[in-house]
PDB file of C-alpha atoms in Angstrom:
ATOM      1  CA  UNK A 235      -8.133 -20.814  28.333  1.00 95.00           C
ATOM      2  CA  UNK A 236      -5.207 -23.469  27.867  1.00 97.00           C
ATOM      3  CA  UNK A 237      -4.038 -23.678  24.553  1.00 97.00           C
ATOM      4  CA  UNK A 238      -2.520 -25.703  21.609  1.00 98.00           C
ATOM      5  CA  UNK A 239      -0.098 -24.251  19.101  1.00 97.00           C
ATOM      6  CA  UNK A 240       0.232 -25.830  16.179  1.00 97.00           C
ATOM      7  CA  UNK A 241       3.221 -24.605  14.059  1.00 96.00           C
ATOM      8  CA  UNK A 242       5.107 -23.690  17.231  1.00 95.00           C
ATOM      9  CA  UNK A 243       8.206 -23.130  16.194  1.00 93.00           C
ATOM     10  CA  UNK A 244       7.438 -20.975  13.400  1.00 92.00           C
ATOM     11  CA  UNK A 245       7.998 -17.188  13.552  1.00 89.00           C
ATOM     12  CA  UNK A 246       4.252 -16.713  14.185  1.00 92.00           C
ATOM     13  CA  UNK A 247       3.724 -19.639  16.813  1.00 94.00           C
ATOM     14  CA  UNK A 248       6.450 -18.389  18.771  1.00 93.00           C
ATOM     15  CA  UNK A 249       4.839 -15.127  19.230  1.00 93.00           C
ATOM     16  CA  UNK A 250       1.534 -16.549  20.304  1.00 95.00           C
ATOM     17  CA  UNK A 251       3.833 -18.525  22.790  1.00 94.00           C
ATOM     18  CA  UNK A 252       4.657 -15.592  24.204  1.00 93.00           C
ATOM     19  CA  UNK A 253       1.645 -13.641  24.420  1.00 93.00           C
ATOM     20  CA  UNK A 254      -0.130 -16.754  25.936  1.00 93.00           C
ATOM     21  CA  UNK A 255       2.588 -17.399  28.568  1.00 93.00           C
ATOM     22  CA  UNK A 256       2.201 -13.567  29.994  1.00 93.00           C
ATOM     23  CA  UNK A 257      -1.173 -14.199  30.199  1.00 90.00           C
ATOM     24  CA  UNK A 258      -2.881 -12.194  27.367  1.00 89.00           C
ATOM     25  CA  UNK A 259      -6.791 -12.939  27.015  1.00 89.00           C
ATOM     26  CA  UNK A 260      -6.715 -15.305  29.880  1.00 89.00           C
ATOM     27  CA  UNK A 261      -4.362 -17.931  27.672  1.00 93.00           C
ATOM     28  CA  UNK A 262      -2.123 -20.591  29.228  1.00 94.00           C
ATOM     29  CA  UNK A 263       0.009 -22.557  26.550  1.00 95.00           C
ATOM     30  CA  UNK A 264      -0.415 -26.156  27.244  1.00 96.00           C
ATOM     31  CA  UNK A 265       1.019 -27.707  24.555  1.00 96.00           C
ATOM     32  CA  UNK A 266       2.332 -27.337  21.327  1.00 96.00           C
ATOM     33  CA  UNK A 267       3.378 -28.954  17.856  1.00 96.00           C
ATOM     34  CA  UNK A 268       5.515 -28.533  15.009  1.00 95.00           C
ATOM     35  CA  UNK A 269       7.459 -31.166  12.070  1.00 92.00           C
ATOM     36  CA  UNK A 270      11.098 -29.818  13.598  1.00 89.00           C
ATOM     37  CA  UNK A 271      11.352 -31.557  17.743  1.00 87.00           C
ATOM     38  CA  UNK A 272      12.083 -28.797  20.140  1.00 84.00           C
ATOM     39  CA  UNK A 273      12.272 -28.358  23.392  1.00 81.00           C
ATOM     40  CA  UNK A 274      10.715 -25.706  25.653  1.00 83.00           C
ATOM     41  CA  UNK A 275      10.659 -25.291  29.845  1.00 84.00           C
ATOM     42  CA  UNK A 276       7.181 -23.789  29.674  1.00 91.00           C
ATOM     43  CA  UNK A 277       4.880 -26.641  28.114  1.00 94.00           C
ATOM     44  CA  UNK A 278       5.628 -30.178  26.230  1.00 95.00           C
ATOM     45  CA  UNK A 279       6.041 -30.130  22.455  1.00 95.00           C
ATOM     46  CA  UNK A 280       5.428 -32.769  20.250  1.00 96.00           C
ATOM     47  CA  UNK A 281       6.050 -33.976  16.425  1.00 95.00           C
ATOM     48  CA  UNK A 282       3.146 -36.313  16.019  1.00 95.00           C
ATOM     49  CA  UNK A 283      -0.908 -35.547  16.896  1.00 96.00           C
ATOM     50  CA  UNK A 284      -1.052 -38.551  18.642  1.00 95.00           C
ATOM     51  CA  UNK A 285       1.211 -38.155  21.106  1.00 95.00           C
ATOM     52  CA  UNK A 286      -0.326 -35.042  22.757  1.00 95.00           C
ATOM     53  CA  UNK A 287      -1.342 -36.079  26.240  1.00 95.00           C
ATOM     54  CA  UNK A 288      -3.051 -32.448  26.894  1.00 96.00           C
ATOM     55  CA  UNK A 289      -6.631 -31.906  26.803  1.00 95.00           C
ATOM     56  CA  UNK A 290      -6.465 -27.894  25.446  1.00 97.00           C
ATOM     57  CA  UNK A 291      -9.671 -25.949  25.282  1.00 97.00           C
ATOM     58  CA  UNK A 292      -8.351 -24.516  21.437  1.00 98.00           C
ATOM     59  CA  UNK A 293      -6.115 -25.229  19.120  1.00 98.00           C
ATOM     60  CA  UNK A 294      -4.355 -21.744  17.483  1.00 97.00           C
ATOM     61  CA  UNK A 295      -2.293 -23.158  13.681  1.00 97.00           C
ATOM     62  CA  UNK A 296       0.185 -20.659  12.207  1.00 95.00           C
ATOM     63  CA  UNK A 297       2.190 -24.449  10.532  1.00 95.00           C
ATOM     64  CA  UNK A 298       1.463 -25.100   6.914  1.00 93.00           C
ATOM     65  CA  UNK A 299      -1.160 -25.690   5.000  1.00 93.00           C
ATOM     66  CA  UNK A 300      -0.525 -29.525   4.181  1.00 94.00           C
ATOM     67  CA  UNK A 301      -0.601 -29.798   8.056  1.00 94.00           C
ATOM     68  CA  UNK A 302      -4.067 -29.376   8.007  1.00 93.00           C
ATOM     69  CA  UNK A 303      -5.075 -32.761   7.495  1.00 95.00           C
ATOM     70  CA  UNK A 304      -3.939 -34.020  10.507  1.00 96.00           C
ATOM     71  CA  UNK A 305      -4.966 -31.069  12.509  1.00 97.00           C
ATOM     72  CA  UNK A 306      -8.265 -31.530  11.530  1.00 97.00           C
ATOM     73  CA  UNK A 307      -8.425 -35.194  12.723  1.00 97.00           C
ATOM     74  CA  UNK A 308      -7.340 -34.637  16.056  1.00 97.00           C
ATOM     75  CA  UNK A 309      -9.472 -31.437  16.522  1.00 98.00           C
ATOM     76  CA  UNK A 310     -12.468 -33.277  15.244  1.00 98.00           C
ATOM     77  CA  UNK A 311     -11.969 -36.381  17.534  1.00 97.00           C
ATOM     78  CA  UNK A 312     -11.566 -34.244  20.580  1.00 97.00           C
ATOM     79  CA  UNK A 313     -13.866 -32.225  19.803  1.00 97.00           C
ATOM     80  CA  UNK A 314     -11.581 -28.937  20.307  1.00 98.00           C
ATOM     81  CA  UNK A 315     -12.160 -26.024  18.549  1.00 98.00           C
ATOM     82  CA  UNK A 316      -9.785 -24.831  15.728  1.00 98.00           C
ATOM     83  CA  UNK A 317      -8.279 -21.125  14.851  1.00 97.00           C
ATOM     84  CA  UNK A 318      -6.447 -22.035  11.334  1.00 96.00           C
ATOM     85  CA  UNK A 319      -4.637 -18.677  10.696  1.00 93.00           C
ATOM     86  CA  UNK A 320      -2.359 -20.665   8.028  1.00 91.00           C
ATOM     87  CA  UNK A 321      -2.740 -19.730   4.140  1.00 85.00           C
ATOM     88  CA  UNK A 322      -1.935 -21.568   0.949  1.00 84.00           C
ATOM     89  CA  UNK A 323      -4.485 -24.405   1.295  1.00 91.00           C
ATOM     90  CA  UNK A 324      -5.455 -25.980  -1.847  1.00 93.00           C
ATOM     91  CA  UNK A 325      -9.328 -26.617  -2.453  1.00 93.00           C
ATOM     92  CA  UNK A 326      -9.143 -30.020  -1.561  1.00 95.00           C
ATOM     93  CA  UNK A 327      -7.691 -28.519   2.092  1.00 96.00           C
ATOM     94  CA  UNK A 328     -10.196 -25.671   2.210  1.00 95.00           C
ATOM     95  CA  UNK A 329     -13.190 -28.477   1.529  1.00 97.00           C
ATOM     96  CA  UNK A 330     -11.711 -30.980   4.674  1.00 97.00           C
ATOM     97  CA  UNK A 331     -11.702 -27.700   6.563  1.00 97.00           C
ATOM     98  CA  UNK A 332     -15.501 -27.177   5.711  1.00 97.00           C
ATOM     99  CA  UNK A 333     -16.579 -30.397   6.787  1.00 97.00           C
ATOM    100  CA  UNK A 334     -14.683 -30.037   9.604  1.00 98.00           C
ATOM    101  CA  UNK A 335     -16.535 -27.014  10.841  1.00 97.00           C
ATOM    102  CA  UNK A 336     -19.547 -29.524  10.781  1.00 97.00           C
ATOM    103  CA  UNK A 337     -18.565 -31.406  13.849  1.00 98.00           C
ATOM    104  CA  UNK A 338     -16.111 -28.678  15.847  1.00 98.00           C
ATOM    105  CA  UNK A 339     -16.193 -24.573  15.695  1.00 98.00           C
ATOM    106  CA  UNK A 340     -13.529 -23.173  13.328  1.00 98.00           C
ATOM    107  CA  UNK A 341     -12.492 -19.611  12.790  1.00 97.00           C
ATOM    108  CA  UNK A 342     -10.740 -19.194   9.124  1.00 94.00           C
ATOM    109  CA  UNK A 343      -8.938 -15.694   8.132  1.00 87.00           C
ATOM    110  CA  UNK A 344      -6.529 -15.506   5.554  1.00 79.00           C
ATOM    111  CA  UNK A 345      -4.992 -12.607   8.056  1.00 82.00           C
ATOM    112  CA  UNK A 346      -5.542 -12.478  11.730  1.00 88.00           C
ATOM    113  CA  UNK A 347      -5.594  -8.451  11.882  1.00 87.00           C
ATOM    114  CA  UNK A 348      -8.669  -6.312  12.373  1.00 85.00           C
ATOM    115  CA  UNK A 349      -7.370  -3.721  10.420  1.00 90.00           C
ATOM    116  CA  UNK A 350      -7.358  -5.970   7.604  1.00 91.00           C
ATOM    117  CA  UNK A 351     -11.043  -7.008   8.101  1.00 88.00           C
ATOM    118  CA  UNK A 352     -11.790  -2.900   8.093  1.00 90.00           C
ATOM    119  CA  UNK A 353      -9.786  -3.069   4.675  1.00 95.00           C
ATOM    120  CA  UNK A 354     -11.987  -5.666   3.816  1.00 94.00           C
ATOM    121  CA  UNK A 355     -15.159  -3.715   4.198  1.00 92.00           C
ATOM    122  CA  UNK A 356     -13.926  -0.094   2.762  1.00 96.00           C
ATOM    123  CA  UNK A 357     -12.743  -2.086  -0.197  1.00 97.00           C
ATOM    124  CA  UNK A 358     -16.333  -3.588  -0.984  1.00 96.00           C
ATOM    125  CA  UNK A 359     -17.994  -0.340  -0.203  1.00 96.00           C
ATOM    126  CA  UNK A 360     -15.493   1.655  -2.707  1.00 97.00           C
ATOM    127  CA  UNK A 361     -16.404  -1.220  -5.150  1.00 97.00           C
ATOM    128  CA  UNK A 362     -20.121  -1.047  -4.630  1.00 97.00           C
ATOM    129  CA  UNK A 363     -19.701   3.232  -5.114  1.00 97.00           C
ATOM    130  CA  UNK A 364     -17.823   3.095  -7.825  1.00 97.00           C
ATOM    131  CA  UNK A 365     -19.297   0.325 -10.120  1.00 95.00           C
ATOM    132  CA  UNK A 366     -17.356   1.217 -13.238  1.00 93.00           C
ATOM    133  CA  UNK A 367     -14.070   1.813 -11.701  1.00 97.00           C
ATOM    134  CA  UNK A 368     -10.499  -0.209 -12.343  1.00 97.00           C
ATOM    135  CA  UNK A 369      -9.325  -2.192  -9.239  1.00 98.00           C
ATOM    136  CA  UNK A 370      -6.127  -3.430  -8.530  1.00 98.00           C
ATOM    137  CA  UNK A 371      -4.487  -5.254  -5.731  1.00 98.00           C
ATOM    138  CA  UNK A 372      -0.912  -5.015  -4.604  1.00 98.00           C
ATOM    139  CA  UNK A 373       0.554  -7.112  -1.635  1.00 98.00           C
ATOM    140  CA  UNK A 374       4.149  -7.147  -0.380  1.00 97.00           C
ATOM    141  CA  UNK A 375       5.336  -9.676   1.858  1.00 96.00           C
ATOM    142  CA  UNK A 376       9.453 -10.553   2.829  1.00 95.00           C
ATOM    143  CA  UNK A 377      11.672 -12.930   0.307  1.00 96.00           C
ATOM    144  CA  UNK A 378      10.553 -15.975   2.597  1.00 92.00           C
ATOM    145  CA  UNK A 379       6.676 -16.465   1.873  1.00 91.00           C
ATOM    146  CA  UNK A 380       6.226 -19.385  -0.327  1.00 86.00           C
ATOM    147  CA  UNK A 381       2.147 -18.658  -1.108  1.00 88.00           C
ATOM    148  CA  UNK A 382       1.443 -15.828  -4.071  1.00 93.00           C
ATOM    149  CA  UNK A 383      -0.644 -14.397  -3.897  1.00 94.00           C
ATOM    150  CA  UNK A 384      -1.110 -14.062  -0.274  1.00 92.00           C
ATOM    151  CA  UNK A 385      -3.777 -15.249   1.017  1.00 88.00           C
ATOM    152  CA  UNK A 386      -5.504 -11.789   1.988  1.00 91.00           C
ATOM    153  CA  UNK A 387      -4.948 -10.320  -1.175  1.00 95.00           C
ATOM    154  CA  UNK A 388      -7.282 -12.978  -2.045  1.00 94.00           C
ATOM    155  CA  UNK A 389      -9.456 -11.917   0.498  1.00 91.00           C
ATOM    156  CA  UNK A 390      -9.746  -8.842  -0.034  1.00 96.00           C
ATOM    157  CA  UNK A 391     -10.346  -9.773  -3.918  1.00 97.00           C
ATOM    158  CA  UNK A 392     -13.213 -12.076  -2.965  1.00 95.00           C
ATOM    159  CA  UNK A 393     -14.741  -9.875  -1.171  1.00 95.00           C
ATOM    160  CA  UNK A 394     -14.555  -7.167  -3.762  1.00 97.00           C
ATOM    161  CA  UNK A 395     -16.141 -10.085  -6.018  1.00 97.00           C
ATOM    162  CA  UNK A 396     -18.956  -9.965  -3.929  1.00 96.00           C
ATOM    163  CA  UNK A 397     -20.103  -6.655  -5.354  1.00 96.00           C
ATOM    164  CA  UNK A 398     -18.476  -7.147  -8.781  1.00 95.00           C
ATOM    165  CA  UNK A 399     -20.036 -10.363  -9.509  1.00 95.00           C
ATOM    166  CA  UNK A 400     -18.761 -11.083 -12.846  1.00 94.00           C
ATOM    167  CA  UNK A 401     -15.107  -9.420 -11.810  1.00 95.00           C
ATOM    168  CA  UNK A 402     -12.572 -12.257 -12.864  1.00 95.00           C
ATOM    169  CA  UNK A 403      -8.979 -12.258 -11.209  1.00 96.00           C
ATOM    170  CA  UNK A 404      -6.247 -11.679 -13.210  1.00 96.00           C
ATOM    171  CA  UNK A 405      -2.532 -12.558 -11.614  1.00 95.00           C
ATOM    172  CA  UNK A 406       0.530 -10.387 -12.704  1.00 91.00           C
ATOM    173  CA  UNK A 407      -0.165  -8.618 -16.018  1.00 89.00           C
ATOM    174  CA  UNK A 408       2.217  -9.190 -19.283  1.00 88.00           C
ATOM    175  CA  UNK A 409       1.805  -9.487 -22.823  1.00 89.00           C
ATOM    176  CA  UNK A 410       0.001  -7.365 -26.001  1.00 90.00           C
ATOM    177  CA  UNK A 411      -3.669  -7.594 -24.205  1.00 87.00           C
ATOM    178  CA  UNK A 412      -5.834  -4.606 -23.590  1.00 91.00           C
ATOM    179  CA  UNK A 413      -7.102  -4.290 -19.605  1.00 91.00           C
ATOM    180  CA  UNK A 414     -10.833  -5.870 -19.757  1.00 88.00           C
ATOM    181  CA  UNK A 415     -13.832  -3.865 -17.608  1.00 87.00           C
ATOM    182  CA  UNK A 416     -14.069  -6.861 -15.367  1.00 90.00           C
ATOM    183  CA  UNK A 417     -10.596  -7.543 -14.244  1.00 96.00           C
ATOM    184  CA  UNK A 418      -9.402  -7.190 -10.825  1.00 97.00           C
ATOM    185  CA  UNK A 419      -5.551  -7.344 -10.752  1.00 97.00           C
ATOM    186  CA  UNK A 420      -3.534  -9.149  -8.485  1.00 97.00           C
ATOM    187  CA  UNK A 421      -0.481  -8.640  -8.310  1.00 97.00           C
ATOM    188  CA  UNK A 422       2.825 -10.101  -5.131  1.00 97.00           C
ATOM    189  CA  UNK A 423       5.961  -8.919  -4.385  1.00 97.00           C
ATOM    190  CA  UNK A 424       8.336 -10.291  -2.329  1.00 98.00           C
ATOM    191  CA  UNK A 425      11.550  -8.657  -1.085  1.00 97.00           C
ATOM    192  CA  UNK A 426      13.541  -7.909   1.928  1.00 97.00           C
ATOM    193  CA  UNK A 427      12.021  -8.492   5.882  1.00 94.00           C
ATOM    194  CA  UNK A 428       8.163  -6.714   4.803  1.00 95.00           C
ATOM    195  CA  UNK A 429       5.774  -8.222   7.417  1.00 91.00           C
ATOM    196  CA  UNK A 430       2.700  -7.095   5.011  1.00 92.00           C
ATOM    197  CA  UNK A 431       1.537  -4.616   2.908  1.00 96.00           C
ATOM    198  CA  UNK A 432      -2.064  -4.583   1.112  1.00 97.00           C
ATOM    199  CA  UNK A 433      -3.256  -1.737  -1.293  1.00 98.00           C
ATOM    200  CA  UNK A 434      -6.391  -1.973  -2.719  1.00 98.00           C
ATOM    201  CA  UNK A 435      -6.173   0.823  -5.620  1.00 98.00           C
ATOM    202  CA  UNK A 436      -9.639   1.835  -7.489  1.00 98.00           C
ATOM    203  CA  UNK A 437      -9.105   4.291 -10.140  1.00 97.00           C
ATOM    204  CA  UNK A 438     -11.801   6.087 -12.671  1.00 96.00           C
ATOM    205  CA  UNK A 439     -11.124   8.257 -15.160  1.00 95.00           C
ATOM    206  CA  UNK A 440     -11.673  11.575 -12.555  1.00 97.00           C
ATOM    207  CA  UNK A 441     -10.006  10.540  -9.688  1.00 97.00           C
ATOM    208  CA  UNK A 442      -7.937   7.523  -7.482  1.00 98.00           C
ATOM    209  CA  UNK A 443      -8.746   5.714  -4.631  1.00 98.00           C
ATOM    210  CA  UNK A 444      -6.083   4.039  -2.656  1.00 98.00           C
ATOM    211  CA  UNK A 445      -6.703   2.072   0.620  1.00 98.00           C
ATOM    212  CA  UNK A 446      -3.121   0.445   2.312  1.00 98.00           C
ATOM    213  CA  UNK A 447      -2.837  -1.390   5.670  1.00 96.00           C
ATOM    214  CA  UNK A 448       0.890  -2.108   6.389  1.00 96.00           C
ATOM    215  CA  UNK A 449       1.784  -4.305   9.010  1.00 91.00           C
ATOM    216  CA  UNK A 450       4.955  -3.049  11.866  1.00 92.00           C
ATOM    217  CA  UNK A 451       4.713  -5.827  13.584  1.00 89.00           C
ATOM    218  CA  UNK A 452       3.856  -9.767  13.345  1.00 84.00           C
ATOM    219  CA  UNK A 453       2.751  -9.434  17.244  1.00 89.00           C
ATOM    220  CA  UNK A 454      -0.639  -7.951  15.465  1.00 89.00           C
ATOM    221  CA  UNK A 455      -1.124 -11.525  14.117  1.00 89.00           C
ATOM    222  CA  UNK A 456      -0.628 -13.385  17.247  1.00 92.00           C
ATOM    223  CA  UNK A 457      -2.654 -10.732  19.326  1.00 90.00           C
ATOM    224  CA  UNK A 458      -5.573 -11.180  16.582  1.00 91.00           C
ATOM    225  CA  UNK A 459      -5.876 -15.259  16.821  1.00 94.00           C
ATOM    226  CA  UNK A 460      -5.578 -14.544  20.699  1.00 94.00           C
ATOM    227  CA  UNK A 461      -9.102 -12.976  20.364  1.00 92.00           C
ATOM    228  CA  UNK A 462     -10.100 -14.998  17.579  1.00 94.00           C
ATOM    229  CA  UNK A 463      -9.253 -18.617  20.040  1.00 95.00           C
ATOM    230  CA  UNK A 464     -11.545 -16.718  23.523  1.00 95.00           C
ATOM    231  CA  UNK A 465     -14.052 -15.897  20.931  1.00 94.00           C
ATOM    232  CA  UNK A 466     -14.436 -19.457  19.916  1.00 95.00           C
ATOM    233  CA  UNK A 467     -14.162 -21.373  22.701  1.00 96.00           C
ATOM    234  CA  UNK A 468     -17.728 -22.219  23.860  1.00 94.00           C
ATOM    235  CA  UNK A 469     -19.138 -21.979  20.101  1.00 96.00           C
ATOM    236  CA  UNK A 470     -21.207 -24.662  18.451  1.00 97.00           C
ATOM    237  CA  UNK A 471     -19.716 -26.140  15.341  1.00 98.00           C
ATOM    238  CA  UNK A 472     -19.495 -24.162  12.391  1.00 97.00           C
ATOM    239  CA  UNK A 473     -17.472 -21.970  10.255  1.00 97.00           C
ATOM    240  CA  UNK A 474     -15.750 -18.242  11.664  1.00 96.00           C
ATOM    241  CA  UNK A 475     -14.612 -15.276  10.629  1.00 91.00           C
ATOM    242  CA  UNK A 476     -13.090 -11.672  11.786  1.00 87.00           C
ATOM    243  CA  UNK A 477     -16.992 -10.372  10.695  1.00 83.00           C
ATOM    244  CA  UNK A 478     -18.089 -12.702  13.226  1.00 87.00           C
ATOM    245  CA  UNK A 479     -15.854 -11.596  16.370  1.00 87.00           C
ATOM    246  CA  UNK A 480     -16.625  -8.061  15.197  1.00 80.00           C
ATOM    247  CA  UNK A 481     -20.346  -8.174  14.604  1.00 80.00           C
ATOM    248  CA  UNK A 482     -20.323 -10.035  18.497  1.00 77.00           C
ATOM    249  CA  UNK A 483     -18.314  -7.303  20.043  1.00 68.00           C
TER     250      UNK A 483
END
């Protein structure tokens, strides 16, 4: 499977870098490309999508969100499949990304772990037992993220919102006003070197529910768009998700 990394000389593309050059799931890096010019021994690099010469079988993106627009347009002309495991797009982003899953396969997370899509699922079946309980969302990331919240504590609230249908997402909490029944807090910190901490907290009068996956290592990421880019390759077009590799497997 010869790959493109997009975002390359980001923390995250350099671990898929090295996970693909020793070989894990069958990867060979082919290419890669990121705004800052770098070299590497291993594969070419390049600054602009239309100077890659390499014909990759997926592209894995760990850049930035307002990248995607040009990602999109050379997946979609080459017809090359697309993990985008990059958070912070705006709707407009999120909408070129859905008509882009017309024409090529894409697999979207908002995190790349599969711990995080069990999170996902405990969280919705606390929700659904406990219809009348308070729920609360806490994610911790380090000093450097620029997106809050992150984009799997919206996840995970989204998918909670699946059961509470009428839940409405409230960000940070200040002021005089009393908590309403349908509120799901939301709520970011950012401090230090944390690689990622999500706590989904669901509290009733009786009794507290607290569900927490913490991240030791960003290599977690990097191995989880791995599977996410072997999965894909061969798909028709069309939009994909951690359910999806895990309801294949």
């Amino acid at each position: 499977m010869k790959i493109l990394i997009s975002g390359v000389g980001g923390r995250m593309g350099r671990e898929v870098a090295g996970m693909a050059l020793q070989g894990v799931r069958g990867a060979v890096p082919v290419a890669g490309i990121d705004v800052v010019p770098m070299d590497t021994r291993e594969f070419r690099t390049y600054t602009d999508w239309n100077d890659v010469e390499e014909n990759p079988d997926c592209i894995i993106d760990f850049s930035h969100h307002t990248a995607t627009g040009a990602l999109l347009k050379y997946a979609t002309e080459k017809g090359i499949p697309a993990v985008i495991a990059t958070t912070g797009h705006t709707d407009a982003e999120l909408a070129e990304i859905d008509e882009a899953s017309k024409k090529i396969a894409i697999f979207r997370s908002a995190n790349m772990s599969l711990g995080i899509a069990l999170l996902v699922e405990l969280a919705k079946t606390t929700a659904k037992t406990f219809p009348d309980a308070d729920i609360e969302i806490i994610e911790k990331h380090h000093n450097r993220k620029l997106d809050a919240p992150s984009g799997t504590a919206l996840l995970l609230a989204n998918a909670i919102r699946e059961i509470r249908t009428k839940a409405q997402l409230v960000f940070g909490r200040q002021g005089q006003a009393k908590r309403e029944v349908d509120e799901i807090g939301v709520h970011a910190i950012r401090m230090g070197n944390i690689i990622g901490e999500h706590e989904v907290i669901v509290g009733t009068d009786t009794q507290t529910i607290t569900l927490k996956h913490e991240a030791h290592s960003r290599a977690l990421f990097a191995e989880g768009a791995m599977a996410a880019a072997e999965f894909l390759v061969g798909k028709p077009a069309g939009m994909y998700d951690m359910k999806s590799m895990i309801e294949a497997e």
